[in-house]
Amino acid sequence: MAKSIVWEDEARVARDEIYPGVFRRLLWESESGRKALILDIEPGGKFTELDIHEPGDEDLYVVEGIFNDGERDYPAGSFIHNPRGSSHVPQSQKGCKLFVFFPEG
């Protein structure tokens, strides 16, 4: 049996504000909890708590702007792998757009 391809236009996905100035657009989620999303951080936007990676890894790609994890800046075009158990405080002084994938939920 052929599998169905899932396609989504990010512009049509509702944005949920998860922290002041930080918006999430869930593009896809599997039954097992794997998911792909767009995270928009407006200039000065920041998580208000530590983002701890459980139960698994987080992979992100900086699509636009400059992302900061609380320690260093990552310009557009950067790929970051955050292993399970690692943590950071996502933020951006100038604003950014991230593609984020959680391979284990």
Short mmCIF file of N, CA and C in Angstrom, two decimals:
data_model
loop_
_atom_site.label_atom_id
_atom_site.label_comp_id
_atom_site.label_asym_id
_atom_site.label_seq_id
_atom_site.Cartn_x
_atom_site.Cartn_y
_atom_site.Cartn_z
N MET A 1 0.84 -1.17 0.00
CA MET A 1 0.00 0.00 0.00
C MET A 1 0.89 1.25 0.00
N ALA A 2 0.59 2.19 -0.85
CA ALA A 2 1.37 3.42 -0.97
C ALA A 2 1.09 4.34 0.22
N LYS A 3 2.13 4.99 0.68
CA LYS A 3 2.02 5.97 1.77
C LYS A 3 1.61 7.30 1.18
N SER A 4 0.84 8.06 1.93
CA SER A 4 0.42 9.39 1.49
C SER A 4 1.47 10.42 1.83
N ILE A 5 1.75 11.28 0.89
CA ILE A 5 2.66 12.40 1.12
C ILE A 5 1.90 13.50 1.85
N VAL A 6 2.54 14.08 2.85
CA VAL A 6 1.95 15.19 3.59
C VAL A 6 2.63 16.47 3.11
N TRP A 7 1.81 17.45 2.77
CA TRP A 7 2.33 18.73 2.29
C TRP A 7 1.62 19.84 3.05
N GLU A 8 2.36 20.87 3.42
CA GLU A 8 1.77 21.98 4.15
C GLU A 8 2.39 23.29 3.70
N ASP A 9 1.58 24.32 3.59
CA ASP A 9 2.04 25.67 3.27
C ASP A 9 2.12 26.44 4.59
N GLU A 10 3.32 26.82 5.00
CA GLU A 10 3.49 27.45 6.31
C GLU A 10 2.61 28.69 6.48
N ALA A 11 2.33 29.40 5.40
CA ALA A 11 1.51 30.61 5.49
C ALA A 11 0.07 30.30 5.89
N ARG A 12 -0.36 29.06 5.69
CA ARG A 12 -1.73 28.68 6.02
C ARG A 12 -1.87 28.05 7.40
N VAL A 13 -0.75 27.87 8.09
CA VAL A 13 -0.77 27.25 9.42
C VAL A 13 -0.87 28.34 10.48
N ALA A 14 -1.80 28.16 11.41
CA ALA A 14 -1.99 29.13 12.49
C ALA A 14 -0.74 29.25 13.35
N ARG A 15 -0.45 30.48 13.77
CA ARG A 15 0.68 30.74 14.66
C ARG A 15 0.17 30.80 16.10
N ASP A 16 0.80 30.05 16.97
CA ASP A 16 0.47 30.07 18.39
C ASP A 16 1.61 30.76 19.13
N GLU A 17 1.28 31.77 19.93
CA GLU A 17 2.32 32.44 20.71
C GLU A 17 2.62 31.60 21.94
N ILE A 18 3.84 31.06 22.03
CA ILE A 18 4.18 30.18 23.14
C ILE A 18 4.96 30.91 24.24
N TYR A 19 5.59 32.01 23.91
CA TYR A 19 6.24 32.93 24.84
C TYR A 19 6.09 34.31 24.22
N PRO A 20 6.25 35.39 25.00
CA PRO A 20 6.14 36.72 24.40
C PRO A 20 7.11 36.90 23.23
N GLY A 21 6.57 37.15 22.04
CA GLY A 21 7.39 37.35 20.85
C GLY A 21 7.90 36.08 20.20
N VAL A 22 7.42 34.92 20.66
CA VAL A 22 7.84 33.63 20.10
C VAL A 22 6.60 32.87 19.63
N PHE A 23 6.57 32.56 18.33
CA PHE A 23 5.40 31.94 17.72
C PHE A 23 5.76 30.59 17.10
N ARG A 24 4.87 29.63 17.27
CA ARG A 24 5.07 28.28 16.74
C ARG A 24 4.00 27.98 15.70
N ARG A 25 4.44 27.35 14.60
CA ARG A 25 3.51 26.84 13.58
C ARG A 25 3.81 25.36 13.39
N LEU A 26 2.92 24.50 13.87
CA LEU A 26 3.11 23.06 13.76
C LEU A 26 2.78 22.63 12.33
N LEU A 27 3.79 22.13 11.61
CA LEU A 27 3.62 21.72 10.22
C LEU A 27 3.17 20.27 10.09
N TRP A 28 3.67 19.41 11.01
CA TRP A 28 3.37 17.99 10.92
C TRP A 28 3.68 17.33 12.25
N GLU A 29 2.86 16.33 12.60
CA GLU A 29 3.12 15.53 13.79
C GLU A 29 2.65 14.11 13.53
N SER A 30 3.50 13.15 13.86
CA SER A 30 3.16 11.74 13.67
C SER A 30 2.41 11.21 14.89
N GLU A 31 1.86 10.03 14.73
CA GLU A 31 1.18 9.39 15.85
C GLU A 31 2.12 9.10 16.99
N SER A 32 3.40 8.89 16.68
CA SER A 32 4.39 8.59 17.72
C SER A 32 4.97 9.84 18.37
N GLY A 33 4.58 11.03 17.88
CA GLY A 33 5.02 12.28 18.49
C GLY A 33 6.14 13.00 17.77
N ARG A 34 6.69 12.40 16.71
CA ARG A 34 7.69 13.14 15.91
C ARG A 34 6.99 14.36 15.34
N LYS A 35 7.72 15.47 15.22
CA LYS A 35 7.07 16.65 14.67
C LYS A 35 8.05 17.59 14.00
N ALA A 36 7.47 18.40 13.11
CA ALA A 36 8.21 19.43 12.39
C ALA A 36 7.43 20.73 12.55
N LEU A 37 8.16 21.81 12.81
CA LEU A 37 7.48 23.08 13.02
C LEU A 37 8.35 24.25 12.59
N ILE A 38 7.70 25.38 12.45
CA ILE A 38 8.39 26.65 12.21
C ILE A 38 8.30 27.43 13.51
N LEU A 39 9.41 28.00 13.94
CA LEU A 39 9.44 28.86 15.11
C LEU A 39 9.86 30.24 14.65
N ASP A 40 8.99 31.22 14.86
CA ASP A 40 9.29 32.61 14.54
C ASP A 40 9.59 33.34 15.85
N ILE A 41 10.76 33.93 15.94
CA ILE A 41 11.12 34.72 17.11
C ILE A 41 11.25 36.16 16.65
N GLU A 42 10.38 37.02 17.17
CA GLU A 42 10.41 38.43 16.80
C GLU A 42 11.62 39.10 17.46
N PRO A 43 12.04 40.28 16.98
CA PRO A 43 13.17 40.96 17.60
C PRO A 43 12.95 41.13 19.11
N GLY A 44 13.92 40.66 19.89
CA GLY A 44 13.82 40.73 21.34
C GLY A 44 13.04 39.59 21.97
N GLY A 45 12.45 38.70 21.15
CA GLY A 45 11.68 37.57 21.67
C GLY A 45 12.58 36.54 22.33
N LYS A 46 12.03 35.86 23.35
CA LYS A 46 12.86 34.94 24.13
C LYS A 46 11.97 33.96 24.89
N PHE A 47 12.42 32.71 25.00
CA PHE A 47 11.76 31.75 25.89
C PHE A 47 11.93 32.28 27.32
N THR A 48 10.91 32.12 28.14
CA THR A 48 10.99 32.61 29.51
C THR A 48 11.43 31.51 30.48
N GLU A 49 11.75 30.34 29.94
CA GLU A 49 12.25 29.23 30.76
C GLU A 49 13.24 28.41 29.95
N LEU A 50 13.98 27.59 30.64
CA LEU A 50 14.97 26.73 30.00
C LEU A 50 14.27 25.69 29.13
N ASP A 51 14.73 25.54 27.89
CA ASP A 51 14.18 24.55 26.95
C ASP A 51 15.06 23.29 27.07
N ILE A 52 14.51 22.26 27.73
CA ILE A 52 15.26 21.01 27.95
C ILE A 52 14.79 19.98 26.94
N HIS A 53 15.72 19.34 26.26
CA HIS A 53 15.39 18.41 25.18
C HIS A 53 15.13 17.01 25.70
N GLU A 54 13.88 16.73 25.92
CA GLU A 54 13.38 15.42 26.35
C GLU A 54 12.08 15.17 25.61
N PRO A 55 11.74 14.03 25.16
CA PRO A 55 12.42 12.76 25.39
C PRO A 55 13.53 12.48 24.40
N GLY A 56 13.77 13.38 23.46
CA GLY A 56 14.77 13.10 22.44
C GLY A 56 15.48 14.35 21.94
N ASP A 57 16.17 14.18 20.83
CA ASP A 57 16.95 15.25 20.21
C ASP A 57 16.06 16.31 19.60
N GLU A 58 16.69 17.45 19.30
CA GLU A 58 16.06 18.53 18.55
C GLU A 58 17.05 18.94 17.46
N ASP A 59 16.57 19.03 16.22
CA ASP A 59 17.38 19.51 15.11
C ASP A 59 16.74 20.78 14.61
N LEU A 60 17.55 21.82 14.40
CA LEU A 60 16.98 23.05 13.87
C LEU A 60 17.88 23.67 12.82
N TYR A 61 17.22 24.39 11.93
CA TYR A 61 17.90 25.08 10.83
C TYR A 61 17.44 26.53 10.87
N VAL A 62 18.38 27.47 10.86
CA VAL A 62 18.05 28.89 10.87
C VAL A 62 17.74 29.32 9.44
N VAL A 63 16.47 29.59 9.17
CA VAL A 63 16.01 29.96 7.83
C VAL A 63 16.31 31.43 7.55
N GLU A 64 16.01 32.28 8.52
CA GLU A 64 16.21 33.73 8.37
C GLU A 64 16.69 34.31 9.69
N GLY A 65 17.42 35.42 9.62
CA GLY A 65 17.81 36.16 10.81
C GLY A 65 18.96 35.53 11.57
N ILE A 66 19.04 35.89 12.85
CA ILE A 66 20.10 35.38 13.73
C ILE A 66 19.46 34.80 14.98
N PHE A 67 19.70 33.53 15.21
CA PHE A 67 19.20 32.81 16.38
C PHE A 67 20.27 32.79 17.45
N ASN A 68 19.85 32.93 18.71
CA ASN A 68 20.78 32.82 19.83
C ASN A 68 20.23 31.79 20.80
N ASP A 69 21.10 30.90 21.28
CA ASP A 69 20.67 29.84 22.21
C ASP A 69 20.95 30.18 23.67
N GLY A 70 21.27 31.45 23.94
CA GLY A 70 21.62 31.88 25.28
C GLY A 70 23.12 31.96 25.49
N GLU A 71 23.88 31.40 24.53
CA GLU A 71 25.34 31.43 24.62
C GLU A 71 26.01 31.98 23.37
N ARG A 72 25.44 31.66 22.20
CA ARG A 72 26.09 32.09 20.96
C ARG A 72 25.04 32.39 19.88
N ASP A 73 25.46 33.17 18.90
CA ASP A 73 24.61 33.52 17.76
C ASP A 73 24.83 32.54 16.62
N TYR A 74 23.75 32.23 15.89
CA TYR A 74 23.79 31.38 14.70
C TYR A 74 23.09 32.13 13.57
N PRO A 75 23.80 32.48 12.51
CA PRO A 75 23.18 33.20 11.40
C PRO A 75 22.36 32.27 10.50
N ALA A 76 21.57 32.88 9.62
CA ALA A 76 20.81 32.11 8.62
C ALA A 76 21.73 31.14 7.91
N GLY A 77 21.24 29.92 7.69
CA GLY A 77 22.03 28.88 7.05
C GLY A 77 22.66 27.92 8.04
N SER A 78 22.56 28.21 9.34
CA SER A 78 23.15 27.34 10.36
C SER A 78 22.24 26.16 10.67
N PHE A 79 22.87 25.00 10.88
CA PHE A 79 22.17 23.80 11.36
C PHE A 79 22.68 23.52 12.76
N ILE A 80 21.77 23.22 13.69
CA ILE A 80 22.13 22.94 15.08
C ILE A 80 21.47 21.64 15.51
N HIS A 81 22.26 20.74 16.06
CA HIS A 81 21.74 19.49 16.62
C HIS A 81 21.87 19.59 18.14
N ASN A 82 20.72 19.55 18.83
CA ASN A 82 20.71 19.56 20.29
C ASN A 82 20.36 18.15 20.77
N PRO A 83 21.32 17.43 21.34
CA PRO A 83 21.06 16.06 21.76
C PRO A 83 20.14 15.99 22.98
N ARG A 84 19.51 14.85 23.13
CA ARG A 84 18.64 14.60 24.27
C ARG A 84 19.37 14.94 25.57
N GLY A 85 18.68 15.64 26.45
CA GLY A 85 19.26 16.03 27.73
C GLY A 85 19.94 17.38 27.72
N SER A 86 20.21 17.94 26.54
CA SER A 86 20.82 19.27 26.47
C SER A 86 19.73 20.33 26.69
N SER A 87 20.15 21.56 26.90
CA SER A 87 19.18 22.63 27.13
C SER A 87 19.74 23.97 26.65
N HIS A 88 18.84 24.91 26.46
CA HIS A 88 19.22 26.26 26.06
C HIS A 88 18.02 27.19 26.27
N VAL A 89 18.23 28.48 26.05
CA VAL A 89 17.15 29.47 26.14
C VAL A 89 17.05 30.15 24.78
N PRO A 90 16.17 29.66 23.88
CA PRO A 90 16.04 30.25 22.55
C PRO A 90 15.63 31.72 22.61
N GLN A 91 16.28 32.53 21.74
CA GLN A 91 16.01 33.96 21.71
C GLN A 91 16.61 34.57 20.45
N SER A 92 16.25 35.83 20.19
CA SER A 92 16.84 36.54 19.06
C SER A 92 16.71 38.04 19.28
N GLN A 93 17.83 38.74 19.18
CA GLN A 93 17.80 40.20 19.30
C GLN A 93 17.24 40.86 18.04
N LYS A 94 17.53 40.30 16.87
CA LYS A 94 17.11 40.89 15.61
C LYS A 94 15.92 40.17 14.97
N GLY A 95 15.53 39.03 15.53
CA GLY A 95 14.44 38.23 14.97
C GLY A 95 14.99 37.12 14.10
N CYS A 96 14.23 36.02 14.03
CA CYS A 96 14.66 34.90 13.19
C CYS A 96 13.49 33.96 12.92
N LYS A 97 13.70 33.10 11.93
CA LYS A 97 12.76 32.03 11.60
C LYS A 97 13.56 30.74 11.61
N LEU A 98 13.03 29.74 12.32
CA LEU A 98 13.70 28.45 12.45
C LEU A 98 12.81 27.34 11.95
N PHE A 99 13.41 26.34 11.29
CA PHE A 99 12.72 25.08 11.03
C PHE A 99 13.22 24.11 12.09
N VAL A 100 12.30 23.51 12.84
CA VAL A 100 12.66 22.64 13.96
C VAL A 100 12.06 21.26 13.74
N PHE A 101 12.88 20.22 13.98
CA PHE A 101 12.40 18.84 13.82
C PHE A 101 12.73 18.07 15.10
N PHE A 102 11.74 17.38 15.62
CA PHE A 102 11.88 16.52 16.79
C PHE A 102 11.72 15.08 16.32
N PRO A 103 12.82 14.34 16.11
CA PRO A 103 12.71 12.99 15.55
C PRO A 103 12.11 11.96 16.50
N GLU A 104 12.05 12.28 17.80
CA GLU A 104 11.49 11.32 18.76
C GLU A 104 10.31 11.87 19.54
N GLY A 105 9.83 13.03 19.15
CA GLY A 105 8.69 13.61 19.85
C GLY A 105 9.09 14.70 20.79
#
